[in-house]
N, CA, C and O atoms as a GROMACS GRO file, in nm:
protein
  488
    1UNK      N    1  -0.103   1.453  -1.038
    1UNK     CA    2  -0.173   1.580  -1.031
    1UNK      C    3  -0.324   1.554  -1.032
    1UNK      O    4  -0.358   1.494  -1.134
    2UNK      N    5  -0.425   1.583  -0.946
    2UNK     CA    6  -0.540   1.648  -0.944
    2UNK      C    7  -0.615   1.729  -1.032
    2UNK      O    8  -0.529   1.800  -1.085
    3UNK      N    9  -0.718   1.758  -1.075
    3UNK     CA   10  -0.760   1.867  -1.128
    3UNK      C   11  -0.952   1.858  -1.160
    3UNK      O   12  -1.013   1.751  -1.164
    4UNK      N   13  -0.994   1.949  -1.173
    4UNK     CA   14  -1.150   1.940  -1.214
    4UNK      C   15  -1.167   1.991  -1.343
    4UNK      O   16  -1.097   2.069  -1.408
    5UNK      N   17  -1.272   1.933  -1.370
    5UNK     CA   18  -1.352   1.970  -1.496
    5UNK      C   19  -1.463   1.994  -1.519
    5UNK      O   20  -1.541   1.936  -1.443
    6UNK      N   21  -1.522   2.074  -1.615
    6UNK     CA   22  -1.691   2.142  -1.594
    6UNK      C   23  -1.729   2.016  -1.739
    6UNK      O   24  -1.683   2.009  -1.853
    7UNK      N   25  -1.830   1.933  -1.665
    7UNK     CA   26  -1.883   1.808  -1.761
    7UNK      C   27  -1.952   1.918  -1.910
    7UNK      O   28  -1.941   2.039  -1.890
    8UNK      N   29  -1.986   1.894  -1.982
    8UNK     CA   30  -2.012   1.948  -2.096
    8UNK      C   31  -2.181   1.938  -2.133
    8UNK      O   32  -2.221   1.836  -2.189
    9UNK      N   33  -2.246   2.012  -2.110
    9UNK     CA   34  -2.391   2.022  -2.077
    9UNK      C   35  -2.449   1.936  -2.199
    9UNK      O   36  -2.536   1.849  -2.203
   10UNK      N   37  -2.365   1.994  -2.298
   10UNK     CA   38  -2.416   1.912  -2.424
   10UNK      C   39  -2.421   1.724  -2.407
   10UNK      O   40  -2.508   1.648  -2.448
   11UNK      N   41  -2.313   1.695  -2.342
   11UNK     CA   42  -2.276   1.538  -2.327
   11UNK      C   43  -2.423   1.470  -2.222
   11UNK      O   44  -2.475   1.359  -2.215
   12UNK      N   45  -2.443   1.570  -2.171
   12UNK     CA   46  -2.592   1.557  -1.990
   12UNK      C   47  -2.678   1.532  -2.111
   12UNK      O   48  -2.727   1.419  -2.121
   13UNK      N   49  -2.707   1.630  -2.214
   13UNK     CA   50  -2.813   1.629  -2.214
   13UNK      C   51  -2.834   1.557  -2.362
   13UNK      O   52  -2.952   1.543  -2.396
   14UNK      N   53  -2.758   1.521  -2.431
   14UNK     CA   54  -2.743   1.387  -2.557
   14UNK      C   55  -2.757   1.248  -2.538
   14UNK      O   56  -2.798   1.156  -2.610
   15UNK      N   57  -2.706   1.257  -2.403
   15UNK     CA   58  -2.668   1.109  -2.298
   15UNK      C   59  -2.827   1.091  -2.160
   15UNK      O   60  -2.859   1.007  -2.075
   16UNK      N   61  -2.878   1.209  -2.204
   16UNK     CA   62  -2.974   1.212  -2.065
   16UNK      C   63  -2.955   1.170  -1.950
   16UNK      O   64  -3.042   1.120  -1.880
   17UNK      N   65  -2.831   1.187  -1.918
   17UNK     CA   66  -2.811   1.199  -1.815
   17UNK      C   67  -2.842   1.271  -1.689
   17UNK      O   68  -2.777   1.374  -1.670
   18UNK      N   69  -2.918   1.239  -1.611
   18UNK     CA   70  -2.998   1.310  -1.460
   18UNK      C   71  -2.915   1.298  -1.390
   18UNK      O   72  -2.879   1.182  -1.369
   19UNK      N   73  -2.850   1.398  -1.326
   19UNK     CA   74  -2.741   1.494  -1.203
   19UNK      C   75  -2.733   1.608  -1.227
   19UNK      O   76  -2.727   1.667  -1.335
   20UNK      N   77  -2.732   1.639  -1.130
   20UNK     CA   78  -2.672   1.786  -1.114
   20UNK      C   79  -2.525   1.804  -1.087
   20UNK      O   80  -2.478   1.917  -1.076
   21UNK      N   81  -2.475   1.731  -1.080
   21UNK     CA   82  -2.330   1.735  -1.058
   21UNK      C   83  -2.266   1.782  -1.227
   21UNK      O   84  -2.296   1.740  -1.339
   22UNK      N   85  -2.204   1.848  -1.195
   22UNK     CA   86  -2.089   1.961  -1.361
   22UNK      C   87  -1.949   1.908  -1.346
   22UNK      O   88  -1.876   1.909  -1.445
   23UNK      N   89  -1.906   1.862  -1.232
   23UNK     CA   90  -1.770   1.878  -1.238
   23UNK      C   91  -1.725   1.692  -1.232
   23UNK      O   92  -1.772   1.592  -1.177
   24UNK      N   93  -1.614   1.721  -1.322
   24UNK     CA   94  -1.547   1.580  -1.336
   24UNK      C   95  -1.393   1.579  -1.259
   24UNK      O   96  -1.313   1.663  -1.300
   25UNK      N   97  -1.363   1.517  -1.182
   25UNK     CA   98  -1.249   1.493  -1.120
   25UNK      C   99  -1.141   1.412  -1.179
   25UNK      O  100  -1.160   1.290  -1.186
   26UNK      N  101  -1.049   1.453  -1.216
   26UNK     CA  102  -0.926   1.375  -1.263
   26UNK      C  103  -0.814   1.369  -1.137
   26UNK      O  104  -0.785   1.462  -1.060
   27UNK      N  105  -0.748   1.204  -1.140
   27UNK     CA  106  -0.643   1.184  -1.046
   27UNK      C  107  -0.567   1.144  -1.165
   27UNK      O  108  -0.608   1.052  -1.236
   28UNK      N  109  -0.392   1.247  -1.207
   28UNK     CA  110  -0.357   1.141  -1.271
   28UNK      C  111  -0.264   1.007  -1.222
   28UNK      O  112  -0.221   0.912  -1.289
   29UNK      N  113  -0.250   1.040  -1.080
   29UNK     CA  114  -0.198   0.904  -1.020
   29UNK      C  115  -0.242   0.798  -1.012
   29UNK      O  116  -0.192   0.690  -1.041
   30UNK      N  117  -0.364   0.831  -0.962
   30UNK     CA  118  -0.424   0.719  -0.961
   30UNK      C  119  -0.500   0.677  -1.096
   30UNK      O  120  -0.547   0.565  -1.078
   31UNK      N  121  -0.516   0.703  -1.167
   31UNK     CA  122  -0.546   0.674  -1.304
   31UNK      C  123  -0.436   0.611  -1.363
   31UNK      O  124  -0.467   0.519  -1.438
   32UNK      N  125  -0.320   0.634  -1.352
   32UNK     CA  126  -0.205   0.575  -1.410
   32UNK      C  127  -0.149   0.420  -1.329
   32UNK      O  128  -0.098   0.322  -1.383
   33UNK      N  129  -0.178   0.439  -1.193
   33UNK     CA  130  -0.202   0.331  -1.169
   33UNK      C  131  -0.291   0.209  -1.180
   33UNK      O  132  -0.257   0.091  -1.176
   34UNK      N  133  -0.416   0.266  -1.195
   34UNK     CA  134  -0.521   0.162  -1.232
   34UNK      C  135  -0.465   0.137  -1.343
   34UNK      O  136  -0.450   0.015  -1.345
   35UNK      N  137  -0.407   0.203  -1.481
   35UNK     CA  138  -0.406   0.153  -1.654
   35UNK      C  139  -0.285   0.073  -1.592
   35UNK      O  140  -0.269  -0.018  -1.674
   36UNK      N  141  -0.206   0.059  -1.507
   36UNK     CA  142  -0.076  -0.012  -1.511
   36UNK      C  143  -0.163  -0.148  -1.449
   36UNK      O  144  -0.191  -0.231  -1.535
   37UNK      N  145  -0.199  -0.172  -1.338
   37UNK     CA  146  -0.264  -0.245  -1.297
   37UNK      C  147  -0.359  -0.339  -1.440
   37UNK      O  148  -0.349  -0.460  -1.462
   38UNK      N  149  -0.426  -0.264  -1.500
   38UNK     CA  150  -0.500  -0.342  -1.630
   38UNK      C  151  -0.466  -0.370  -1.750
   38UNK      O  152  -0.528  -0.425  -1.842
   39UNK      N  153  -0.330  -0.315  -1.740
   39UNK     CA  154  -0.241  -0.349  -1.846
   39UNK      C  155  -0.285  -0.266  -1.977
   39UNK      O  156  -0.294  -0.286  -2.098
   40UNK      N  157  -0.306  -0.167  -1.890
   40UNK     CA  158  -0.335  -0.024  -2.066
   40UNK      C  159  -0.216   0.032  -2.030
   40UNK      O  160  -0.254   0.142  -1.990
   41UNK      N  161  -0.081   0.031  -2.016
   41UNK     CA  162   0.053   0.118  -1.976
   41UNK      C  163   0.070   0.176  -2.145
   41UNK      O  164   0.102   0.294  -2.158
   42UNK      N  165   0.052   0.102  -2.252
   42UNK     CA  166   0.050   0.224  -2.336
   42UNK      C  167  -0.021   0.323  -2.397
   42UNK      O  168  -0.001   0.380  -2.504
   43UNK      N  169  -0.137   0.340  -2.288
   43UNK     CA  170  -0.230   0.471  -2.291
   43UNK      C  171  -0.192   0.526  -2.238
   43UNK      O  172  -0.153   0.616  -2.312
   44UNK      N  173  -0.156   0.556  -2.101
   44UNK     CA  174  -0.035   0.640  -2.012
   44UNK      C  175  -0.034   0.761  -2.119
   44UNK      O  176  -0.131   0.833  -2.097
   45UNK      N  177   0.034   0.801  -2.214
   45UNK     CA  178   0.088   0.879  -2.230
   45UNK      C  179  -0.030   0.980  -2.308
   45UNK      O  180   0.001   1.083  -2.368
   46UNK      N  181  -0.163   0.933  -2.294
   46UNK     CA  182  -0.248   1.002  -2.334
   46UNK      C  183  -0.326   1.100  -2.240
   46UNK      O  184  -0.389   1.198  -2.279
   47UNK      N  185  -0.311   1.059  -2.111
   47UNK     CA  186  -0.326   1.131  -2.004
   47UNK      C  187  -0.352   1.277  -1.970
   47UNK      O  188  -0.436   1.327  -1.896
   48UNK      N  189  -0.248   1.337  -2.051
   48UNK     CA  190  -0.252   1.496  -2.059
   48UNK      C  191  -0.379   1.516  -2.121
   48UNK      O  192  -0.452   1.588  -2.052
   49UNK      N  193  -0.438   1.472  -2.243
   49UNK     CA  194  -0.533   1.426  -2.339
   49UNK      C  195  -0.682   1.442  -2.300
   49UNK      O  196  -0.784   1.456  -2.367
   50UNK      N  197  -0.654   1.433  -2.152
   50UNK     CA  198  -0.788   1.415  -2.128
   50UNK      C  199  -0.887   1.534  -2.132
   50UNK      O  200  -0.999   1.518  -2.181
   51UNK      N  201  -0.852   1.645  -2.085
   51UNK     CA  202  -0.931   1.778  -2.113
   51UNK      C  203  -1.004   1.786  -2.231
   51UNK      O  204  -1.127   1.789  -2.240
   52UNK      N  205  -0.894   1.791  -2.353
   52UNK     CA  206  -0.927   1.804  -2.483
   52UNK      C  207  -1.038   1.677  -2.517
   52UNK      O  208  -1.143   1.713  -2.572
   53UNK      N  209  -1.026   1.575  -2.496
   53UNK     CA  210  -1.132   1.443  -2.521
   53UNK      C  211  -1.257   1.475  -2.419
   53UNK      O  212  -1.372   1.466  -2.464
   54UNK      N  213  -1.244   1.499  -2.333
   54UNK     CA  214  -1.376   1.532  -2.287
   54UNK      C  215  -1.430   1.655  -2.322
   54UNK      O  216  -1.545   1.669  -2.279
   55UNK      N  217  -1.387   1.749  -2.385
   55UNK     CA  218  -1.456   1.893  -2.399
   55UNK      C  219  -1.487   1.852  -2.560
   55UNK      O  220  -1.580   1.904  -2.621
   56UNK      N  221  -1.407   1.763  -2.616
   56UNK     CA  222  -1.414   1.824  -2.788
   56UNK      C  223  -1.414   1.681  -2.779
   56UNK      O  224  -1.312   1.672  -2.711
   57UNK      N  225  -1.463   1.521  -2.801
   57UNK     CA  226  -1.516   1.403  -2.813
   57UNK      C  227  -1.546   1.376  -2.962
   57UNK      O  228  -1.617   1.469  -3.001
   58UNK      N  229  -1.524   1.294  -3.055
   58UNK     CA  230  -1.574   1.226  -3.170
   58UNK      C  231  -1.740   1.139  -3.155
   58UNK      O  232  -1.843   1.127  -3.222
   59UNK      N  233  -1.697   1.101  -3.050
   59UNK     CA  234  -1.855   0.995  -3.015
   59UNK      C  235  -1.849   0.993  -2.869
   59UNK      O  236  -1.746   1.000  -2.801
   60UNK      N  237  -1.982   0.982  -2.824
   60UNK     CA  238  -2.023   0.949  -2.673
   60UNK      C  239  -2.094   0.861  -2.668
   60UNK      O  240  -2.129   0.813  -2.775
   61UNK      N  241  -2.144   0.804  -2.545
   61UNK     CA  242  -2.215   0.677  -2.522
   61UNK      C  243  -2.196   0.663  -2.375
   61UNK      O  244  -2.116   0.705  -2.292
   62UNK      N  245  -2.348   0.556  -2.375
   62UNK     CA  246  -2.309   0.507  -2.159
   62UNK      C  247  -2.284   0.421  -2.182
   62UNK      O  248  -2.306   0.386  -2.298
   63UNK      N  249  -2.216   0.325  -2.084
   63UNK     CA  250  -2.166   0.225  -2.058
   63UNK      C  251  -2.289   0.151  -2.050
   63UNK      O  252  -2.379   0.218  -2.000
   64UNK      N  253  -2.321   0.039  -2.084
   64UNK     CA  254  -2.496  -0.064  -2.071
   64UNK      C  255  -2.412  -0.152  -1.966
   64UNK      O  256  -2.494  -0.191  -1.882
   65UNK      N  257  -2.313  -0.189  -1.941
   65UNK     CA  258  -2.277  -0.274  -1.823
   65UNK      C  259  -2.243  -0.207  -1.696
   65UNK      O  260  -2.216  -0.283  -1.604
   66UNK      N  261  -2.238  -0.083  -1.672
   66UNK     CA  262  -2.198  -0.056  -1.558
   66UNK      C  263  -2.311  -0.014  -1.467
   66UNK      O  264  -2.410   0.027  -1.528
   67UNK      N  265  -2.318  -0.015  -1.349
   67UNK     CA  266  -2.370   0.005  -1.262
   67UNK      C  267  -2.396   0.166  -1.198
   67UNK      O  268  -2.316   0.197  -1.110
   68UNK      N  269  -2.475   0.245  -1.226
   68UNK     CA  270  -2.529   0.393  -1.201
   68UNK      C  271  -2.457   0.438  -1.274
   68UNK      O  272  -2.366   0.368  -1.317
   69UNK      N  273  -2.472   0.572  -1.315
   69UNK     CA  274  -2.441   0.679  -1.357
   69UNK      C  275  -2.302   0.688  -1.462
   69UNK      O  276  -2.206   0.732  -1.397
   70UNK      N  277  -2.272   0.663  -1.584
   70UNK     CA  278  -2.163   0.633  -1.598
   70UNK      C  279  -2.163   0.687  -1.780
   70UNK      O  280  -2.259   0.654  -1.850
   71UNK      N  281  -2.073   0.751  -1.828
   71UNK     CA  282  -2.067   0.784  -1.933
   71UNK      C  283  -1.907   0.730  -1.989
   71UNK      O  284  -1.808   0.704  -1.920
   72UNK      N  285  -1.924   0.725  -2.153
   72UNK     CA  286  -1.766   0.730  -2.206
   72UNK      C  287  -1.741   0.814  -2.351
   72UNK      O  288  -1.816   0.805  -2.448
   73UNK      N  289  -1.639   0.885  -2.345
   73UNK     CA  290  -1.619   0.974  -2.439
   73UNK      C  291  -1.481   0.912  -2.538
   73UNK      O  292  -1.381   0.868  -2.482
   74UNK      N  293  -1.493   0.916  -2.660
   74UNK     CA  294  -1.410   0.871  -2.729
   74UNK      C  295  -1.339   0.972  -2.840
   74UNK      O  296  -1.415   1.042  -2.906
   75UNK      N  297  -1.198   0.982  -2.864
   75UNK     CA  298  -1.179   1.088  -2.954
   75UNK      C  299  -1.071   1.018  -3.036
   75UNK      O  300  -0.987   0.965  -2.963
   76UNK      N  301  -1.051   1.003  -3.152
   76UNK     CA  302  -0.973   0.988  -3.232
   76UNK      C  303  -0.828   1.058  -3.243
   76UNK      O  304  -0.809   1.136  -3.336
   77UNK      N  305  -0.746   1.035  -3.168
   77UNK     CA  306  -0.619   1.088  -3.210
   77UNK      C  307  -0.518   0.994  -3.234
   77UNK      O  308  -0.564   0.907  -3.307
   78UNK      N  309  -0.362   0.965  -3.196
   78UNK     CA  310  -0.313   0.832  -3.272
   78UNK      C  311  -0.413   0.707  -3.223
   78UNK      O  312  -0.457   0.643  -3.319
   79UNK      N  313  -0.442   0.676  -3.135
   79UNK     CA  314  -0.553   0.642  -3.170
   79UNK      C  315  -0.690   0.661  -3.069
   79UNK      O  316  -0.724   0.755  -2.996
   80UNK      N  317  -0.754   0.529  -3.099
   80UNK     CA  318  -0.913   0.604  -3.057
   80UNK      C  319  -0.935   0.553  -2.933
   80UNK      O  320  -0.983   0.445  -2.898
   81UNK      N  321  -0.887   0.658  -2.861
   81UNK     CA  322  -0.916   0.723  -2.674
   81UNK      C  323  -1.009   0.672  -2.648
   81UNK      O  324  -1.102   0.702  -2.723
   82UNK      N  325  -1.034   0.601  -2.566
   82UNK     CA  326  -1.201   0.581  -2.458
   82UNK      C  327  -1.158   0.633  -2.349
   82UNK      O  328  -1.062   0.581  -2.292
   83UNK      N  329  -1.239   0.776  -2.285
   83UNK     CA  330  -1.242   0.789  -2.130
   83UNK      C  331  -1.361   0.747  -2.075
   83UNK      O  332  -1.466   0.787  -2.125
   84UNK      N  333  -1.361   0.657  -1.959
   84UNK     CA  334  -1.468   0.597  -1.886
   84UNK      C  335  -1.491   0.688  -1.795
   84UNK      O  336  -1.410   0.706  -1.704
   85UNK      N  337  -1.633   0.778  -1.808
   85UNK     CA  338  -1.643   0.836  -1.667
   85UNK      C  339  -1.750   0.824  -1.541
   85UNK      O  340  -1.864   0.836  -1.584
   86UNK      N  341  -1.745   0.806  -1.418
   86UNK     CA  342  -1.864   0.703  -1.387
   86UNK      C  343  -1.886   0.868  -1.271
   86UNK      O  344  -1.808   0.963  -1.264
   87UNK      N  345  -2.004   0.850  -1.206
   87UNK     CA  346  -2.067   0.922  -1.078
   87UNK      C  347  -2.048   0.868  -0.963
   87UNK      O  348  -2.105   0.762  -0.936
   88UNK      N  349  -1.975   0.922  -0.885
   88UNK     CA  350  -1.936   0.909  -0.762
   88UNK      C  351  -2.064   0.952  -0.630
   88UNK      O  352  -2.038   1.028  -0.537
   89UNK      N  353  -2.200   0.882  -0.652
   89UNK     CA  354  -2.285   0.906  -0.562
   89UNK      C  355  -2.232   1.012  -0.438
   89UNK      O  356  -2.241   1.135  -0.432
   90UNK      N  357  -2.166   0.904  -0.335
   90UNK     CA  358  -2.148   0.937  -0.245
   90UNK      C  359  -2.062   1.100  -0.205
   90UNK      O  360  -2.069   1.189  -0.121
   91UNK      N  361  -1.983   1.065  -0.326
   91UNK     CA  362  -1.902   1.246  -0.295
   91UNK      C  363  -1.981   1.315  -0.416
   91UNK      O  364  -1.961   1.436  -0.429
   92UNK      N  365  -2.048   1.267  -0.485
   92UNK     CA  366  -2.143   1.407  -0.554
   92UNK      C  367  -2.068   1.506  -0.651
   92UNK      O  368  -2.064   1.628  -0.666
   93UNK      N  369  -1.993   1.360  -0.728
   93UNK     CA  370  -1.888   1.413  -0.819
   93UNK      C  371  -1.844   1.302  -0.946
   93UNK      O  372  -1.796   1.189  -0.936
   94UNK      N  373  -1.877   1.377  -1.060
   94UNK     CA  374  -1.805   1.259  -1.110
   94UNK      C  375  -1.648   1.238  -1.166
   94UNK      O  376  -1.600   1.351  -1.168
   95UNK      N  377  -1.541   1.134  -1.216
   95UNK     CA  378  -1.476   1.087  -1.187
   95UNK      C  379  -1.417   1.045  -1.327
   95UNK      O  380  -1.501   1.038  -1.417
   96UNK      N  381  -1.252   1.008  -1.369
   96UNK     CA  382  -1.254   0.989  -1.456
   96UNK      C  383  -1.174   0.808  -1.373
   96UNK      O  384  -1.079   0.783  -1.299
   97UNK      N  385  -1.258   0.743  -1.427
   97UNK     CA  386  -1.230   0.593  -1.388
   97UNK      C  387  -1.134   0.514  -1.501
   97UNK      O  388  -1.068   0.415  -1.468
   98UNK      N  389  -1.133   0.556  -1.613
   98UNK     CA  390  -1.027   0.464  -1.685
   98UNK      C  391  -1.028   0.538  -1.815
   98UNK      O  392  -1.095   0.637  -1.844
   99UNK      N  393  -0.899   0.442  -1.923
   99UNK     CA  394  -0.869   0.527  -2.036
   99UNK      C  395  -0.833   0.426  -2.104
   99UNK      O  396  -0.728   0.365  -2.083
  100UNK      N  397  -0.940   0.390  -2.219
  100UNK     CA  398  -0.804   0.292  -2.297
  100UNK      C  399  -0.872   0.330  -2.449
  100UNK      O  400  -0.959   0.405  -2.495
  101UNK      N  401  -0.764   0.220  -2.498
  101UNK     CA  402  -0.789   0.236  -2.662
  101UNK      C  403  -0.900   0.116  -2.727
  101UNK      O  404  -0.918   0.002  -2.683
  102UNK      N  405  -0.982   0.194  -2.870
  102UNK     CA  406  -1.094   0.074  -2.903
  102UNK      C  407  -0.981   0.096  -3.050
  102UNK      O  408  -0.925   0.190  -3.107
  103UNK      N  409  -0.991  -0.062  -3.068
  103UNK     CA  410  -0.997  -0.087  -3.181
  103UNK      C  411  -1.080  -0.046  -3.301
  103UNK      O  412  -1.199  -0.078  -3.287
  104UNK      N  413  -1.046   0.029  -3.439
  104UNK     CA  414  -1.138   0.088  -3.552
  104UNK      C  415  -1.237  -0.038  -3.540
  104UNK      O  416  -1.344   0.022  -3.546
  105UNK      N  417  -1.269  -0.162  -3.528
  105UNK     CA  418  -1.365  -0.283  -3.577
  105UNK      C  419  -1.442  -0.279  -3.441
  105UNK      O  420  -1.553  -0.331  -3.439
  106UNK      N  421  -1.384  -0.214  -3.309
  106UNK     CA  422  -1.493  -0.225  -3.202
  106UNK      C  423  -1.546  -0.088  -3.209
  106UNK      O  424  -1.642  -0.045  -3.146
  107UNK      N  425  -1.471  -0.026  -3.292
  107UNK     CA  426  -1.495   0.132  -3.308
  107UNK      C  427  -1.688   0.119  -3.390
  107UNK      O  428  -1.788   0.178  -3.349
  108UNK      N  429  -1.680   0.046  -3.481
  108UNK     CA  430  -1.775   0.059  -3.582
  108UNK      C  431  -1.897  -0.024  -3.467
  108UNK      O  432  -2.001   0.028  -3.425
  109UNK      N  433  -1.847  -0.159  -3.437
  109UNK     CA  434  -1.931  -0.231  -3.399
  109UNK      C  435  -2.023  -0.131  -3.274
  109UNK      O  436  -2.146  -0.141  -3.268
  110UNK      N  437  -1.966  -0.063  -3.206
  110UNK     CA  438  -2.031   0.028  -3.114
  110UNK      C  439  -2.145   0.134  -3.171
  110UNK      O  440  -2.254   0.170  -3.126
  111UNK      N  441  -2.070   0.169  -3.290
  111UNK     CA  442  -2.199   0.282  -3.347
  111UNK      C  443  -2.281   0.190  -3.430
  111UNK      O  444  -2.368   0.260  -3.483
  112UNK      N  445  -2.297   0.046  -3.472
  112UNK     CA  446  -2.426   0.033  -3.486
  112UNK      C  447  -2.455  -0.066  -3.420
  112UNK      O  448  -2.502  -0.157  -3.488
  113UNK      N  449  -2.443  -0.089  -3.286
  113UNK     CA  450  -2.520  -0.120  -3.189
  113UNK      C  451  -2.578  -0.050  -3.123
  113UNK      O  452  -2.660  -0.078  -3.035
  114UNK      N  453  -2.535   0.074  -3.167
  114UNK     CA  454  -2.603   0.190  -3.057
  114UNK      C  455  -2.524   0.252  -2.929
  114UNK      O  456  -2.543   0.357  -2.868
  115UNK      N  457  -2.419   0.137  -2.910
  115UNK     CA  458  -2.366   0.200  -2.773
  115UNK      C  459  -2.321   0.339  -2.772
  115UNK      O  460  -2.351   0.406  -2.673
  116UNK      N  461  -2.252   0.395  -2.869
  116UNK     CA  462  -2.178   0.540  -2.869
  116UNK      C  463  -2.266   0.581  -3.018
  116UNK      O  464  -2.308   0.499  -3.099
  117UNK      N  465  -2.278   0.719  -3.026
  117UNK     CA  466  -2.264   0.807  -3.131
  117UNK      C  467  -2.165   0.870  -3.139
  117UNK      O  468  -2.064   0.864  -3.068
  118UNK      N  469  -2.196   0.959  -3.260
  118UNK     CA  470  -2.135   1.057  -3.298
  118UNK      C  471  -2.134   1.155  -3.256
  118UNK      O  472  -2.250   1.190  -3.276
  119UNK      N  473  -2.072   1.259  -3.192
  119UNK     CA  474  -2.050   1.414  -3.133
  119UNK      C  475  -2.052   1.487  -3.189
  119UNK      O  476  -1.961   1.474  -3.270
  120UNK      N  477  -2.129   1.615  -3.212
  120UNK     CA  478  -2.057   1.739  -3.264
  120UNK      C  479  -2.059   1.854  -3.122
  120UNK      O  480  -2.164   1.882  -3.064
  121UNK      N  481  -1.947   1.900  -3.089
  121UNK     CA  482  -1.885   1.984  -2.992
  121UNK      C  483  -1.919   2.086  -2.988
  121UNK      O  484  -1.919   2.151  -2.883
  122UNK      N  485  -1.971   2.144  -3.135
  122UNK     CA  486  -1.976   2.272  -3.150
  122UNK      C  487  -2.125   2.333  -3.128
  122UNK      O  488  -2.144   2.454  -3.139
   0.00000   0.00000   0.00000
């Protein structure tokens, strides 16, 4: 299944992120294929998940290794969700590119390196 999402103004503008692009694109086929391909098959079932983790997030952060435009949202449920979401220049959209789980010890190591904070949604 397909579907869009309105990015969360709050996440643009915590993350300073520059686009104008709002909407996030989810494939879950192809998303389920890439985690099978990288060997996250037991994130799979977090999939449905994703709305709720991107609208309501524990911590956010950009990616420092990736290349343009690229955010990741993390939410604590059994466990702690990373959605990778990157900007799709060319179609002028962004994208949900991957899903896996951080370990609580890469969990910590991220918030004081700086890579992710803390969220509040509300």
């Amino acid at each position: 299944m397909k579907y869009s999402l309105q990015i969360d103004l709050k996440i643009k503008t915590d993350l300073e992120i520059v686009s104008d692009v709002e909407i996030i694109e989810v494939s879950e086929s192809n998303l389920s294929k890439h985690m099978k391909k990288r060997n996250h098959k037991d994130m799979i079932k977090y999939i449905p998940n994703i709305p709720e983790i991107l609208s309501h997030p524990n911590f956010v952060g950009k990616n420092r290794n990736g290349h343009g435009t690229s955010f990741e949202c993390i939410k604590t449920l059994e466990d702690n969700v990373l959605v990778a979401v990157k900007l799709d220049q060319k179609n002028n959209k962004f994208y949900v590119a991957s899903l896996y789980d951080v370990k609580d010890s890469k969990l910590e190591r991220m918030l004081q390196n700086g890579r992710i904070r803390k969220f509040d949604s509300t």
